[in-house]
Amino acid sequence: MRNERQVQLRWEPRTVVIDDPHGLVETVVYPGIAVARRERGHVVDERWLPVGEAEPAIADDEALIDVLRAAWRWSVSAA
């Protein structure tokens, strides 16, 4: 049986528009990594993890490692 589960990583900045009470609008872009779990070509789960502005912090690295480990274990469980 062929494993039809895949893990996909994408560099994916997220944009947030913030309206304040005085009518000012600010757009903020957060860099991050999207980790998608796909089964038979369909996304069944997706997590987005922010990364630090200048350099990823140790906490960013640890969060990504945890999500990647869980996703890869999920993909192998179908083999």
PDB file of C-alpha atoms in Angstrom:
ATOM      1  CA  MET A   1       0.000   0.000   0.000  1.00  0.00           C
ATOM      2  CA  ARG A   2       1.358   3.376  -0.981  1.00  0.00           C
ATOM      3  CA  ASN A   3       1.597   6.045   1.690  1.00  0.00           C
ATOM      4  CA  GLU A   4      -0.810   8.790   0.652  1.00  0.00           C
ATOM      5  CA  ARG A   5       0.022  11.079   3.552  1.00  0.00           C
ATOM      6  CA  GLN A   6       2.375  13.982   2.971  1.00  0.00           C
ATOM      7  CA  VAL A   7       3.823  16.815   5.019  1.00  0.00           C
ATOM      8  CA  GLN A   8       4.281  20.137   3.238  1.00  0.00           C
ATOM      9  CA  LEU A   9       6.341  23.091   4.495  1.00  0.00           C
ATOM     10  CA  ARG A  10       5.894  26.605   3.132  1.00  0.00           C
ATOM     11  CA  TRP A  11       7.449  29.936   4.018  1.00  0.00           C
ATOM     12  CA  GLU A  12       4.251  31.918   4.532  1.00  0.00           C
ATOM     13  CA  PRO A  13       4.141  35.425   5.937  1.00  0.00           C
ATOM     14  CA  ARG A  14       0.779  36.379   7.429  1.00  0.00           C
ATOM     15  CA  THR A  15      -0.723  39.842   7.124  1.00  0.00           C
ATOM     16  CA  VAL A  16      -2.891  41.339   9.840  1.00  0.00           C
ATOM     17  CA  VAL A  17      -4.854  44.576   9.467  1.00  0.00           C
ATOM     18  CA  ILE A  18      -5.337  46.438  12.735  1.00  0.00           C
ATOM     19  CA  ASP A  19      -8.003  49.135  13.151  1.00  0.00           C
ATOM     20  CA  ASP A  20      -7.643  51.331  16.191  1.00  0.00           C
ATOM     21  CA  PRO A  21     -10.469  53.282  17.863  1.00  0.00           C
ATOM     22  CA  HIS A  22      -9.300  56.522  16.170  1.00  0.00           C
ATOM     23  CA  GLY A  23      -9.818  55.161  12.652  1.00  0.00           C
ATOM     24  CA  LEU A  24      -6.164  54.520  11.912  1.00  0.00           C
ATOM     25  CA  VAL A  25      -5.402  51.351  10.013  1.00  0.00           C
ATOM     26  CA  GLU A  26      -2.084  49.554  10.273  1.00  0.00           C
ATOM     27  CA  THR A  27      -0.977  46.522   8.313  1.00  0.00           C
ATOM     28  CA  VAL A  28       1.546  44.225   9.983  1.00  0.00           C
ATOM     29  CA  VAL A  29       3.276  41.297   8.271  1.00  0.00           C
ATOM     30  CA  TYR A  30       4.506  38.394  10.400  1.00  0.00           C
ATOM     31  CA  PRO A  31       7.007  35.942   8.910  1.00  0.00           C
ATOM     32  CA  GLY A  32       6.282  32.285   9.523  1.00  0.00           C
ATOM     33  CA  ILE A  33       6.230  28.697   8.354  1.00  0.00           C
ATOM     34  CA  ALA A  34       3.095  26.755   7.460  1.00  0.00           C
ATOM     35  CA  VAL A  35       3.178  23.005   8.105  1.00  0.00           C
ATOM     36  CA  ALA A  36       0.361  21.229   6.277  1.00  0.00           C
ATOM     37  CA  ARG A  37      -0.648  17.589   6.596  1.00  0.00           C
ATOM     38  CA  ARG A  38      -2.119  16.237   3.370  1.00  0.00           C
ATOM     39  CA  GLU A  39      -3.961  12.989   2.858  1.00  0.00           C
ATOM     40  CA  ARG A  40      -4.789  11.859  -0.684  1.00  0.00           C
ATOM     41  CA  GLY A  41      -4.066  15.398  -1.907  1.00  0.00           C
ATOM     42  CA  HIS A  42      -6.330  17.197   0.591  1.00  0.00           C
ATOM     43  CA  VAL A  43      -5.139  19.329   3.510  1.00  0.00           C
ATOM     44  CA  VAL A  44      -6.404  17.673   6.706  1.00  0.00           C
ATOM     45  CA  ASP A  45      -4.493  19.878   9.166  1.00  0.00           C
ATOM     46  CA  GLU A  46      -2.361  22.993   9.003  1.00  0.00           C
ATOM     47  CA  ARG A  47      -0.310  24.821  11.598  1.00  0.00           C
ATOM     48  CA  TRP A  48       1.311  28.197  11.127  1.00  0.00           C
ATOM     49  CA  LEU A  49       4.314  29.042  13.259  1.00  0.00           C
ATOM     50  CA  PRO A  50       5.694  32.558  13.536  1.00  0.00           C
ATOM     51  CA  VAL A  51       9.437  33.054  13.383  1.00  0.00           C
ATOM     52  CA  GLY A  52      11.406  35.868  14.974  1.00  0.00           C
ATOM     53  CA  GLU A  53      11.701  39.170  13.134  1.00  0.00           C
ATOM     54  CA  ALA A  54      15.509  39.386  12.888  1.00  0.00           C
ATOM     55  CA  GLU A  55      16.467  35.754  13.507  1.00  0.00           C
ATOM     56  CA  PRO A  56      14.417  32.822  14.720  1.00  0.00           C
ATOM     57  CA  ALA A  57      14.695  32.442  18.485  1.00  0.00           C
ATOM     58  CA  ILE A  58      15.382  29.176  20.295  1.00  0.00           C
ATOM     59  CA  ALA A  59      11.681  29.028  21.187  1.00  0.00           C
ATOM     60  CA  ASP A  60      10.812  29.323  17.458  1.00  0.00           C
ATOM     61  CA  ASP A  61      13.169  26.449  16.667  1.00  0.00           C
ATOM     62  CA  GLU A  62      11.745  24.241  19.426  1.00  0.00           C
ATOM     63  CA  ALA A  63       8.145  24.909  18.343  1.00  0.00           C
ATOM     64  CA  LEU A  64       8.989  24.040  14.733  1.00  0.00           C
ATOM     65  CA  ILE A  65      10.800  20.857  15.769  1.00  0.00           C
ATOM     66  CA  ASP A  66       7.763  19.739  17.814  1.00  0.00           C
ATOM     67  CA  VAL A  67       5.324  20.377  14.947  1.00  0.00           C
ATOM     68  CA  LEU A  68       7.592  18.726  12.354  1.00  0.00           C
ATOM     69  CA  ARG A  69       8.164  15.662  14.523  1.00  0.00           C
ATOM     70  CA  ALA A  70       4.420  15.194  15.072  1.00  0.00           C
ATOM     71  CA  ALA A  71       3.673  15.710  11.364  1.00  0.00           C
ATOM     72  CA  TRP A  72       6.327  13.261  10.186  1.00  0.00           C
ATOM     73  CA  ARG A  73       5.213  10.640  12.706  1.00  0.00           C
ATOM     74  CA  TRP A  74       1.669  11.126  11.395  1.00  0.00           C
ATOM     75  CA  SER A  75       2.838  10.656   7.777  1.00  0.00           C
ATOM     76  CA  VAL A  76       4.783   7.475   8.615  1.00  0.00           C
ATOM     77  CA  SER A  77       1.884   5.955  10.581  1.00  0.00           C
ATOM     78  CA  ALA A  78      -0.004   5.395   7.328  1.00  0.00           C
ATOM     79  CA  ALA A  79       2.838   3.431   5.732  1.00  0.00           C
TER      80      ALA A  79
END
